[in-house]
Short mmCIF file of C-alpha atoms and ligand atoms in Angstrom, two decimals:
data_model
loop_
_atom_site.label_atom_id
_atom_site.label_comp_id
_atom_site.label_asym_id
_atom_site.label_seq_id
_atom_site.Cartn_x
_atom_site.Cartn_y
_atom_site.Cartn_z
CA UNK A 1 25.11 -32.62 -22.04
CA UNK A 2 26.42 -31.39 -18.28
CA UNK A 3 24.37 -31.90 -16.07
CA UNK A 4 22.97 -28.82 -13.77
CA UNK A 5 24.65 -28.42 -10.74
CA UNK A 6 22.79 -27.61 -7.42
CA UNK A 7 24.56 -25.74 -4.37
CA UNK A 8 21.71 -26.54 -1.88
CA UNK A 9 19.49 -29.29 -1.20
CA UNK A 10 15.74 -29.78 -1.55
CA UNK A 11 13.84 -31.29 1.27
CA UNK A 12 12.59 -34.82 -0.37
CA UNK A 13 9.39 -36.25 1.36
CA UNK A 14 8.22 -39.03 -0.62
CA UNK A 15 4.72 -40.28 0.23
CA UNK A 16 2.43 -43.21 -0.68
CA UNK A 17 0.49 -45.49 -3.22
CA UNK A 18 0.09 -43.65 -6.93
CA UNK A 19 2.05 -40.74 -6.03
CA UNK A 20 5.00 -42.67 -4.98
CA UNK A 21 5.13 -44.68 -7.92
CA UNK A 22 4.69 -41.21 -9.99
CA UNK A 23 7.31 -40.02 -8.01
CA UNK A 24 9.93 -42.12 -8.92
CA UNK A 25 9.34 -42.18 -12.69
CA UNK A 26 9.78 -38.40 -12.33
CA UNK A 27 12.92 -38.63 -11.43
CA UNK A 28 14.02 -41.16 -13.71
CA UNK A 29 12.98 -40.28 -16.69
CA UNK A 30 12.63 -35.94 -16.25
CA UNK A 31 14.78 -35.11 -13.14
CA UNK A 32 18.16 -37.93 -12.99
CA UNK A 33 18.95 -37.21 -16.45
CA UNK A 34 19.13 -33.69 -16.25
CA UNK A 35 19.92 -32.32 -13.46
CA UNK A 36 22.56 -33.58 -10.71
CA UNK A 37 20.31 -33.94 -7.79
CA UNK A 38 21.21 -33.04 -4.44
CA UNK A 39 17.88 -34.39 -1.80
CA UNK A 40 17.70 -34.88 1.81
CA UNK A 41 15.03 -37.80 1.42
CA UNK A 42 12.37 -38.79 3.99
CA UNK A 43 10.17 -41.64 3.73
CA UNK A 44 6.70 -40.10 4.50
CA UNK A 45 4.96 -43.21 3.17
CA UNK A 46 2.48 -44.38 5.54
CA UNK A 47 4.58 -47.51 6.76
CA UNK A 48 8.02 -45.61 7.63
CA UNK A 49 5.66 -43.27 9.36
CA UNK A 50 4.38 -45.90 11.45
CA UNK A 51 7.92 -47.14 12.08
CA UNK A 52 9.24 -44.09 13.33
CA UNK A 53 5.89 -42.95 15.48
CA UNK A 54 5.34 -40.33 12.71
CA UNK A 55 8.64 -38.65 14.26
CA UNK A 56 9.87 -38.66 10.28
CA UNK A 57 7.05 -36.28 9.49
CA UNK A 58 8.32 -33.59 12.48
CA UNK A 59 12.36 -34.13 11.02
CA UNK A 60 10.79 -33.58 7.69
CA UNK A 61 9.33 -30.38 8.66
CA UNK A 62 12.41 -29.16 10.87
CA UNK A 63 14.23 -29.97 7.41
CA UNK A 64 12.37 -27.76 5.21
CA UNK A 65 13.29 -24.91 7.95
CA UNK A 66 16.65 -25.55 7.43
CA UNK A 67 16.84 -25.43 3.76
CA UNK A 68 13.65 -23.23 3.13
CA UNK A 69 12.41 -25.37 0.05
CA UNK A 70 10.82 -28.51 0.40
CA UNK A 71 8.60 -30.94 -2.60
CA UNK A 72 6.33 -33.11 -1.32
CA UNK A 73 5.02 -36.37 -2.70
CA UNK A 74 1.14 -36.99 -0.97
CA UNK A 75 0.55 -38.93 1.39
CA UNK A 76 -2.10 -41.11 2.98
CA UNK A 77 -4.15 -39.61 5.45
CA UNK A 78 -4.96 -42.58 8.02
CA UNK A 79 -8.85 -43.78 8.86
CA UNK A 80 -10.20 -46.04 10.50
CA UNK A 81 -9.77 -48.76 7.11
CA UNK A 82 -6.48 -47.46 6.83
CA UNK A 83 -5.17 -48.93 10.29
CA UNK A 84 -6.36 -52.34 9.20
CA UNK A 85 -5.09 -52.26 5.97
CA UNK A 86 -1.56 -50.95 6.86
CA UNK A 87 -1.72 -52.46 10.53
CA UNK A 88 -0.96 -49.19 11.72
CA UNK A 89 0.22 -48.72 16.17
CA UNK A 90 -1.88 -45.67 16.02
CA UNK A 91 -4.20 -43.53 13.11
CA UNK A 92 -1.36 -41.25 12.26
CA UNK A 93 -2.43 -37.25 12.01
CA UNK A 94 -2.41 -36.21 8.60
CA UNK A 95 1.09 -35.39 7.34
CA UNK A 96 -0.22 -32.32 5.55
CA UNK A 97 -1.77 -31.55 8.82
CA UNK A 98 1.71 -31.60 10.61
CA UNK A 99 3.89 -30.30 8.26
CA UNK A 100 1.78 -26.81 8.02
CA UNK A 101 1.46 -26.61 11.96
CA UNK A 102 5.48 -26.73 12.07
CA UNK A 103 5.73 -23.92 9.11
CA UNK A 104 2.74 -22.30 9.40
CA UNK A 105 1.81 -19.91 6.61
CA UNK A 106 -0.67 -19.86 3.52
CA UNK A 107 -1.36 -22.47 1.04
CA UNK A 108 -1.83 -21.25 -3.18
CA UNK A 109 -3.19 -23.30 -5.36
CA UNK A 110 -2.85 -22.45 -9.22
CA UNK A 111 -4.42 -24.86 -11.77
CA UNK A 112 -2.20 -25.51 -14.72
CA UNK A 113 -3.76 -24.20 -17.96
CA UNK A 114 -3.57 -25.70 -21.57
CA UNK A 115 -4.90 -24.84 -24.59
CA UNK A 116 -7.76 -27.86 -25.00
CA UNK A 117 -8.57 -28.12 -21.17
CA UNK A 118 -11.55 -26.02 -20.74
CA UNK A 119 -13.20 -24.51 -17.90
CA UNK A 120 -16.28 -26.27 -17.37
CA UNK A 121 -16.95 -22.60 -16.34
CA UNK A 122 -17.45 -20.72 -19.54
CA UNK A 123 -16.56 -17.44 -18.64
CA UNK A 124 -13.34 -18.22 -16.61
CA UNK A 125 -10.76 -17.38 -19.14
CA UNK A 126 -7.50 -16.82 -16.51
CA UNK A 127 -6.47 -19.04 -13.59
CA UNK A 128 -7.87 -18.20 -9.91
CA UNK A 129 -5.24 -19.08 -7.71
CA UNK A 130 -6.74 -20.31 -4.36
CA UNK A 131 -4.92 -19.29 -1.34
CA UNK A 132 -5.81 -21.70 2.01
CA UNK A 133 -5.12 -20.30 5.32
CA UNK A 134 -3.00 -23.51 6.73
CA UNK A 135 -3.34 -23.22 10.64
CA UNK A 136 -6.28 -23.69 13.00
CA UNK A 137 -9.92 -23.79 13.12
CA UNK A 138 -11.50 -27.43 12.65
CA UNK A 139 -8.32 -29.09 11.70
CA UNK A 140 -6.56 -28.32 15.23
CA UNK A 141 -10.04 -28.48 17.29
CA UNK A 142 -11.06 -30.50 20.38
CA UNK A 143 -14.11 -32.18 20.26
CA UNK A 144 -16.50 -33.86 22.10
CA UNK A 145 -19.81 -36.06 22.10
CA UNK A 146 -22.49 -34.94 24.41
CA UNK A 147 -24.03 -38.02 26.10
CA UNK A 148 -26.44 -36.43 26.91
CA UNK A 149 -28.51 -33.44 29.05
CA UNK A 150 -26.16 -31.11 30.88
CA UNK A 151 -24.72 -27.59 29.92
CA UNK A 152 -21.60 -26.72 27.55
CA UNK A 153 -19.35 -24.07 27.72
CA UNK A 154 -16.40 -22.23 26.93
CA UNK A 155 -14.25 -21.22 29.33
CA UNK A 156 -10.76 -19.09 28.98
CA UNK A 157 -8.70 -19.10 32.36
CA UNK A 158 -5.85 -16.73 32.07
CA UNK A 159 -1.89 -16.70 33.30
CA UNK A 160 -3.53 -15.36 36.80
CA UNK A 161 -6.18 -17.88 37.00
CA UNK A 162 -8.98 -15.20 36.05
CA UNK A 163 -11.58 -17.09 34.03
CA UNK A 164 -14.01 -15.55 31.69
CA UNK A 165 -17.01 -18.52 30.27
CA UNK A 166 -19.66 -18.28 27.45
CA UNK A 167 -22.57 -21.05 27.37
CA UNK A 168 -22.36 -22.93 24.12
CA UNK A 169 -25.59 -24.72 24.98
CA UNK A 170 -27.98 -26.04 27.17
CA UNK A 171 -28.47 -29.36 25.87
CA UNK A 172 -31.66 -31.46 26.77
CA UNK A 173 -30.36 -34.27 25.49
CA UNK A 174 -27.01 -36.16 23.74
CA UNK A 175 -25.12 -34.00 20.54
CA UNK A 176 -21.85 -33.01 20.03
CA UNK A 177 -19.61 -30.35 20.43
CA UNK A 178 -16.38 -28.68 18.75
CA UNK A 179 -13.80 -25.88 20.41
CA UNK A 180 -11.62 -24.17 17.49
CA UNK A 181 -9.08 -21.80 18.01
CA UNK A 182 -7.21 -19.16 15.47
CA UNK A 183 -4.21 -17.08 16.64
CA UNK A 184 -4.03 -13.40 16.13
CA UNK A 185 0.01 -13.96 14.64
CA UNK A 186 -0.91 -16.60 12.29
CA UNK A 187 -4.20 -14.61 11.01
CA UNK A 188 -1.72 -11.84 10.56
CA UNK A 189 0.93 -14.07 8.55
CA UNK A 190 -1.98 -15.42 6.43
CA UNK A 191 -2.84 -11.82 5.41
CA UNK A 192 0.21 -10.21 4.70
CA UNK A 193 1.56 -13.77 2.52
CA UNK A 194 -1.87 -13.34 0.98
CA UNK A 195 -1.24 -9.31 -0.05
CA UNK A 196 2.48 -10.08 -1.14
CA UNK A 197 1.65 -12.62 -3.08
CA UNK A 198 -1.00 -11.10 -4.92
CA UNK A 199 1.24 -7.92 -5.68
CA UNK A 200 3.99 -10.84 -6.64
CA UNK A 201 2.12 -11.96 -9.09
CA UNK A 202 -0.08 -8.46 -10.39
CA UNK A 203 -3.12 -9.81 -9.35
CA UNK A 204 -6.53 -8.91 -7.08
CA UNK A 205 -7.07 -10.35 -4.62
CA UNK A 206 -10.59 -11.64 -2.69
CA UNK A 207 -11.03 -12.58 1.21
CA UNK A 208 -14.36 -14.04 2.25
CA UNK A 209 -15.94 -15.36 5.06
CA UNK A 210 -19.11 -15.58 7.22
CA UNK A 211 -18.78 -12.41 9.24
CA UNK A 212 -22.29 -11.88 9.33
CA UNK A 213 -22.99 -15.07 11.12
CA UNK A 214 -19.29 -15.55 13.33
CA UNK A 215 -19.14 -12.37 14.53
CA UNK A 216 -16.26 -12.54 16.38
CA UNK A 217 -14.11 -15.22 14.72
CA UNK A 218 -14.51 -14.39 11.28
CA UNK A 219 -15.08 -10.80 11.80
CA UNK A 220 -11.64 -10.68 13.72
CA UNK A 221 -9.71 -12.48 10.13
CA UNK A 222 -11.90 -9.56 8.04
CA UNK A 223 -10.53 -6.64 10.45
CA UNK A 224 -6.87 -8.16 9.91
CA UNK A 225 -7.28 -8.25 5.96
CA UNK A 226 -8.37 -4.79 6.48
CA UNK A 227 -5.80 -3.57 8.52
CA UNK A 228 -2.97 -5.20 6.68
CA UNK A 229 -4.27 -3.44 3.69
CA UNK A 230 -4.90 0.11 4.83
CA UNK A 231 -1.28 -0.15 6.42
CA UNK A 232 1.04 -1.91 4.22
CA UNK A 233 -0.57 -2.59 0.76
CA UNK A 234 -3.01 0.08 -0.22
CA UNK A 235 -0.16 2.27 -2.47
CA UNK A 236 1.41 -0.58 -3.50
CA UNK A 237 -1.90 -2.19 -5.06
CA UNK A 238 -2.88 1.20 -6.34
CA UNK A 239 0.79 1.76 -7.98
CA UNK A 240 0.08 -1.87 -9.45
CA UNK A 241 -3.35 -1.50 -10.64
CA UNK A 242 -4.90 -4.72 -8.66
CA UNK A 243 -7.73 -4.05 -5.78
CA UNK A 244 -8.26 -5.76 -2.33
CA UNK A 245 -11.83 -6.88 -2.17
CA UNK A 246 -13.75 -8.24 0.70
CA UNK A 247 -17.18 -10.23 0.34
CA UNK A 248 -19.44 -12.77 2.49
CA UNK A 249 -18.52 -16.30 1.35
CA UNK A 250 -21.81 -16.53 -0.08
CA UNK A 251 -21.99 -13.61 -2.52
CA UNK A 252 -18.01 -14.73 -2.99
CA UNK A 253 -18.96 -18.10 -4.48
CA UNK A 254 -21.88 -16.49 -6.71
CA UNK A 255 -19.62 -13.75 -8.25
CA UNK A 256 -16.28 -16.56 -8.44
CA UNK A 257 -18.76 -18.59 -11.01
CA UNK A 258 -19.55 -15.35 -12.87
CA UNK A 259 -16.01 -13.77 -13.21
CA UNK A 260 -13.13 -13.85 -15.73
CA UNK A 261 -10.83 -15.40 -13.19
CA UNK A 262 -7.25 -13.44 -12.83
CA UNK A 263 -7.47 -13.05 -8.91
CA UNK A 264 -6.34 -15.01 -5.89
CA UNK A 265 -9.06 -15.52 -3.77
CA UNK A 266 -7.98 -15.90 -0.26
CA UNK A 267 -10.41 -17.88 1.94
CA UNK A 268 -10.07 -19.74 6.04
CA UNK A 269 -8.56 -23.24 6.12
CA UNK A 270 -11.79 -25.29 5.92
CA UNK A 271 -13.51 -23.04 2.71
CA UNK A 272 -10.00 -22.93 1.30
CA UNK A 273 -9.80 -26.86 1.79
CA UNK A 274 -13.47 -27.54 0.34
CA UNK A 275 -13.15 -24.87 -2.69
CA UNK A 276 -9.79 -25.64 -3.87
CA UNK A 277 -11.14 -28.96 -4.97
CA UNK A 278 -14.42 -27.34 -6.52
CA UNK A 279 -12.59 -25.28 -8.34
CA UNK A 280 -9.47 -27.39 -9.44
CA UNK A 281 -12.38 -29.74 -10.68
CA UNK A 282 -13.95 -27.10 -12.91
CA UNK A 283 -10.87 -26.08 -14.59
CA UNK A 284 -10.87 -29.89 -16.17
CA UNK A 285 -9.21 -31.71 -13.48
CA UNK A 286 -8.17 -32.11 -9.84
CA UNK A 287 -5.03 -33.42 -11.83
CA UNK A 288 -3.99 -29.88 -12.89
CA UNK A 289 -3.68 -28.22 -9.49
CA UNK A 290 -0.43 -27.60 -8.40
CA UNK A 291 0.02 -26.69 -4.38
CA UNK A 292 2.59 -24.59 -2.26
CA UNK A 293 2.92 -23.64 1.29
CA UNK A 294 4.50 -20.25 1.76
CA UNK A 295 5.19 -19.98 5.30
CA UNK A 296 5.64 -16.19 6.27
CA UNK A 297 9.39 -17.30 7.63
CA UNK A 298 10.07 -17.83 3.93
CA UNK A 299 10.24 -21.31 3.89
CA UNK A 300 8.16 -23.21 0.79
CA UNK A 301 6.88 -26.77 0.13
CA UNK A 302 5.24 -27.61 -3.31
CA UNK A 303 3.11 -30.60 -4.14
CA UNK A 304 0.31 -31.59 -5.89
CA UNK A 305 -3.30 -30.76 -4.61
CA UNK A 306 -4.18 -34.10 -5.30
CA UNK A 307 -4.25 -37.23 -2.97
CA UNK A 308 -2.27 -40.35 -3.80
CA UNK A 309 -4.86 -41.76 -6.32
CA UNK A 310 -5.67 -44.77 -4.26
CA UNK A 311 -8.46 -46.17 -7.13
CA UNK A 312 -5.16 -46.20 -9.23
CA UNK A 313 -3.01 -47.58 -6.80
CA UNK A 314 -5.11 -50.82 -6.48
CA UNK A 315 -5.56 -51.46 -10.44
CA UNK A 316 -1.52 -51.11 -10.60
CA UNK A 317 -0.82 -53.83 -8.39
CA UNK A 318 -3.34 -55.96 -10.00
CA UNK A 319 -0.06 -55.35 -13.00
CA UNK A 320 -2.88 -53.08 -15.04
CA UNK A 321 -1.60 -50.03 -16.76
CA UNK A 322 -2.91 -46.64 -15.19
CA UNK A 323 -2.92 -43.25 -16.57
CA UNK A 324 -2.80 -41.36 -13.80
CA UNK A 325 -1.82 -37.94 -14.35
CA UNK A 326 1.31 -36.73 -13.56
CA UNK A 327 0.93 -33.05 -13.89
CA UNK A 328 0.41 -31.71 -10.29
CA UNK A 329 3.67 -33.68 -9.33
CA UNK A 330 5.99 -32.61 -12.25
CA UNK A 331 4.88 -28.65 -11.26
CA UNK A 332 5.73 -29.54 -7.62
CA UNK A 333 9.38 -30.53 -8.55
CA UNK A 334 9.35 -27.50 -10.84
CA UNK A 335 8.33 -25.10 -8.60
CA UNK A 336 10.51 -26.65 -5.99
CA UNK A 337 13.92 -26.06 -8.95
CA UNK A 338 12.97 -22.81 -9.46
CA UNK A 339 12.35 -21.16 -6.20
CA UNK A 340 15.94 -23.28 -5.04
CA UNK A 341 17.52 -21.31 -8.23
CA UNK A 342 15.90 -18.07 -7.40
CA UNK A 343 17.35 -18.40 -3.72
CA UNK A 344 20.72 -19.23 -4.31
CA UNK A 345 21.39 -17.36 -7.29
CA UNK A 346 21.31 -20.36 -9.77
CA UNK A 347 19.69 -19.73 -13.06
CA UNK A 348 19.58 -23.07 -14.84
CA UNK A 349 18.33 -24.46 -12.07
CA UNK A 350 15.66 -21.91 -12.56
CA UNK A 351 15.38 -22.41 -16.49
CA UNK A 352 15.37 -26.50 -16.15
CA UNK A 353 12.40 -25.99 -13.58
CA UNK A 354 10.30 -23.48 -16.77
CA UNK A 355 11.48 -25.62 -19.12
CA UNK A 356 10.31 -28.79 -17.27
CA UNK A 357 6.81 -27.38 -17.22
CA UNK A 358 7.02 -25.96 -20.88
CA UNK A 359 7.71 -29.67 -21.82
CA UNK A 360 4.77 -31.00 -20.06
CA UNK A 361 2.38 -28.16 -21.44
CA UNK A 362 3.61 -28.59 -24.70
CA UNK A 363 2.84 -32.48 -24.57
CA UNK A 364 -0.51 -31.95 -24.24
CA UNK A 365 -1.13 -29.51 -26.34
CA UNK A 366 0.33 -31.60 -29.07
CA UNK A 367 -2.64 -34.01 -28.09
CA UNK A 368 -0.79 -36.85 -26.20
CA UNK A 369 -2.43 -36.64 -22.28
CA UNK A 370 -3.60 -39.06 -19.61
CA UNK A 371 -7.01 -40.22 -19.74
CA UNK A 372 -8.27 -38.06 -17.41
CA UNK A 373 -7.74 -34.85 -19.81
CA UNK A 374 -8.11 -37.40 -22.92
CA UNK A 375 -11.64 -37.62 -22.05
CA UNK A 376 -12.10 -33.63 -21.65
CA UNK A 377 -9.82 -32.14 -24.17
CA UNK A 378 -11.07 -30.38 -26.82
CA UNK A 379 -8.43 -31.32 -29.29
CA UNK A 380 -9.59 -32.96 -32.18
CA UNK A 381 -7.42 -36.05 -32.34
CA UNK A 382 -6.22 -36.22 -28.72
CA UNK A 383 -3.84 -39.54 -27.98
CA UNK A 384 -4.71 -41.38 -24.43
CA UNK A 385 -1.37 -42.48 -22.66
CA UNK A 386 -0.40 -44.72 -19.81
CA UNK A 387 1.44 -42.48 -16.86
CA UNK A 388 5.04 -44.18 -18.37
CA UNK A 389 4.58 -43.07 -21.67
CA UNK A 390 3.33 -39.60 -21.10
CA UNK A 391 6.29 -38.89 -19.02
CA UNK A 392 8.42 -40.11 -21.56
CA UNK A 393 7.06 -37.86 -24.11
CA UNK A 394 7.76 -35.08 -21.92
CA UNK A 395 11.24 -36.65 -21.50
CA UNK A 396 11.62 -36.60 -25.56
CA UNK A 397 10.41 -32.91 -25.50
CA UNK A 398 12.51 -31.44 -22.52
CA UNK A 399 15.10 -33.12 -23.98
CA UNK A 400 14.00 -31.37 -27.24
CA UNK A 401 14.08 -27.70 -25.82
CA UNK A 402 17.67 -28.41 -23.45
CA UNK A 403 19.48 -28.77 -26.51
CA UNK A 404 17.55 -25.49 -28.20
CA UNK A 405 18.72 -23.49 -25.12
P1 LIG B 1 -7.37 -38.43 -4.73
O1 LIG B 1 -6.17 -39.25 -4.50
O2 LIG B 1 -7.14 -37.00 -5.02
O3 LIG B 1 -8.20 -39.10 -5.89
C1 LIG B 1 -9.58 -38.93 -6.08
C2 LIG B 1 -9.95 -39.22 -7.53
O4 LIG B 1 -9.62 -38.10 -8.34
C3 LIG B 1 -9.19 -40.38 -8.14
O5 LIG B 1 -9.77 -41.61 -7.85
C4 LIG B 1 -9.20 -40.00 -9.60
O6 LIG B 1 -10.48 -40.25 -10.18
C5 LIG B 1 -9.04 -38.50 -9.56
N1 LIG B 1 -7.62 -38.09 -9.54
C6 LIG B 1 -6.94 -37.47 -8.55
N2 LIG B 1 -5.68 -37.25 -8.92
C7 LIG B 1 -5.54 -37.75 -10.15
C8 LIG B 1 -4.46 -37.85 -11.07
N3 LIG B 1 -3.24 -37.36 -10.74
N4 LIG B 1 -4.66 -38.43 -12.27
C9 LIG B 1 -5.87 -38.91 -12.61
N5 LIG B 1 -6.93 -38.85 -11.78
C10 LIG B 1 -6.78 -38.29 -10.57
O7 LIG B 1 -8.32 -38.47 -3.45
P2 LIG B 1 -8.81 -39.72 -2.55
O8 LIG B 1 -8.95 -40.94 -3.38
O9 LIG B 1 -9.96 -39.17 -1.82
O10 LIG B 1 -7.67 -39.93 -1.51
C11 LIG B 1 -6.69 -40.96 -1.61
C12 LIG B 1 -5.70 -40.79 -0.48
O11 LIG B 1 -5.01 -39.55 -0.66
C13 LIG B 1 -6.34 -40.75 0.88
O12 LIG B 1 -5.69 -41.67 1.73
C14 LIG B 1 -6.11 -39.33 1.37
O13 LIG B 1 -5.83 -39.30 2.73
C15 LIG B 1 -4.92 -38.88 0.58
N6 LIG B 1 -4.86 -37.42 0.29
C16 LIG B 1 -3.64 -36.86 0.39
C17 LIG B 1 -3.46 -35.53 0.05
C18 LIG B 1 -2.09 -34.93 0.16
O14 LIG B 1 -1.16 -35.59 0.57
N7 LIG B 1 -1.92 -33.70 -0.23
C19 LIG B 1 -4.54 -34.78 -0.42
C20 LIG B 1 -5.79 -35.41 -0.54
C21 LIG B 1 -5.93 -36.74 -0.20
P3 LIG B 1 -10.85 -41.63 -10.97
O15 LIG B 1 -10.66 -42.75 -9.99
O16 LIG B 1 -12.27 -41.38 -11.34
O17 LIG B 1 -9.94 -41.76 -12.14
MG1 LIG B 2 -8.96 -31.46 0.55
#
């Protein structure tokens, strides 16, 4: 069998403990064979990060400009116990964290659906695909701790030297503080990524946030949304038959656990970061939720929503067997093949990526799954596998369906 030929690279960035050992039997056993890969690789695992004073995260980023499509293995985060164990120079910002302040743009998650992974939500019956506003707010915000009595404020001093100041608080005694910031071209960017894909992919879509309460932060993202719409959407979602709809986060979360599903649901970087996981849990597993950054320049990274499945990580070099879920990985690299197709005109490339996840689906729906959906599934005689011989299924059966085609 040829093997499929790519004209342009993908961005590689490899990335740490479970992941990166998932990572590598991907492209062994489903990627190598099959397709002739053309990468430009960078080592985002958390020691070559530390070698290069994190510079390889930036080139990484610069890189997926360049090319437009990047897949992305995760990656540790530093902490505190992270700099001991790794003996780190400095606790390294988080990749994630880096890469999305260099592309800026929207985050979608989609969780993967089978037939015999329920929702633990009865009446979800299609997928809500979250989308995360990537830039700002408590993930790029200075803080500071109070010692003690004395006043806080904010103050903006302008290009003149005009300043304008608003008391935070009065304190009467030691507390903390915290200074976030948005920007009016990224709120925009996060709207209108949010409307086209929604229209992409015939859905509704749902903003929330706590306007009642931030009344001129989060009421500023809900005039965007609105804007955005009544300009550049409202014919095309009426043509399409989908609806804009805005709600407080609170009534948001109520109706989310009482819908059908079928929408994206567009939310600020913090609720997006926080609900993704909730709900990626209660479709079965934070295993099934695959990831991509769509930065408004047109540039895209996929990964896996997942972290690097450190509890794993620590039984495998003990030599135990692991079944750690590849899913969320594989449907990065897909995702990554098919959007490189789509963009330079190459349909197998786009057809291996489909029939890469078709494999994979298929797999488990024939019963054989990692532990983590073993223990879930409804199917009656489901087969747990180690991570190594669920990807070689998926090998057997993608090698199966290439032949068909
Ligand atoms: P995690 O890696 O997502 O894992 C949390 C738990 O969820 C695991 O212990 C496992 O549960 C289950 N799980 C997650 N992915 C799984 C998979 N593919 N297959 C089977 N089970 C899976 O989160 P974490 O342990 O909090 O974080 C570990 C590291 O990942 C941290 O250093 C963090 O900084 C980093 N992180 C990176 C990213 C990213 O790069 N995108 C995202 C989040 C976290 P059981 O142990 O019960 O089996
Ligand atoms: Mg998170």
């Amino acid at each position: 069998m040829d093997k499929i030929t790519m004209n342009t690279p993908l961005v590689e960035m490899d990335g740490d403990e479970m992941t990166r050992v998932l990572w590598k039997m991907i492209k062994d056993e489903l990627i190598l064979p099959f397709v002739d890969l053309k990468t430009e690789y960078y080592d985002l695992g958390l020691k070559h990060r530390d070698e290069t004073g994190d510079r390889v995260t930036i080139d990484a980023a610069n890189a997926a400009k360049k090319y437009g499509v990047a897949v992305k293995c995760a990656t540790i985060t530093p902490n505190k116990a992270r700099v001991e164990e790794y003996g780190l120079k400095e606790m390294w910002k988080s990749p994630n964290g880096t890469i999305r302040s260099i592309l800026d743009g929207t985050v979608f998650r989609t969780p993967i659906i089978v037939k015999g992974i329920e929702p633990y939500v009865r009446s979800w019956k299609k997928p809500i695909v979250m989308a995360r506003h990537a830039y700002g707010d408590v993930y790029k915000a200075a803080e500071m701790r109070i010692p003690g009595e004395g006043t806080c404020e904010l103050v903006f001093k302008d290009a003149d030297g005009n300043t304008a100041a608003e008391v935070i608080h009065k304190f009467k005694g030691p507390g903390v503080v915290q200074g976030m910031h948005n920007l009016d071209s990224s709120i925009y960017s996060f709207a209108r990524s949010c409307f086209a894909y929604a229209a992409d992919q015939r859905m509704d879509l749902w903003f929330a946030s706590k306007d009642t309460i931030s009344k001129k932060y989060d009421q500023h993202f809900k005039l965007i949304f609105e804007e955005i719409y009544n300009n550049e959407y409202k014919e095309l979602f009426e043509k399409l038959g989908i609806s804009y709809f805005y709600t407080l986060i609170d009534d948001a979360v109520a109706r989310v656990v009482k819908s059908e599903g079928g929408f994206v649901w567009a939310l600020k970087n913090y609720d997006g970061d926080v609900m993704s996981d909730l709900v990626a849990s209660a479709f079965g597993s934070l295993a099934m939720m695959t990831s991509v950054l769509v930065s408004p320049h047109g540039y895209y990274e996929y990964e896996a929503a997942h972290g690097t499945v450190q509890r794993h990580y620590y039984r495998y070099l003990k030599g135990e067997q692991t079944s750690t879920n590849p899913m969320a990985t594989i449907f990065a690299w897909s995702g990554a093949f098919k959007k490189r197709g789509e963009m330079d005109g190459n349909p197998a490339l786009v057809k291996f990526g489909s029939m890469l996840e078709q494999a994979s689906i298929d797999v488990i729906e024939s019963g054989k799954m990692t532990g983590d959906l073993a223990s879930i599934t409804t199917l009656p005689d489901a087969v747990s596998l180690n991570s190594k011989d669920f990807i070689r299924e998926i090998r057997a059966r993608l090698t199966v369906l290439m032949a068909e085609s």
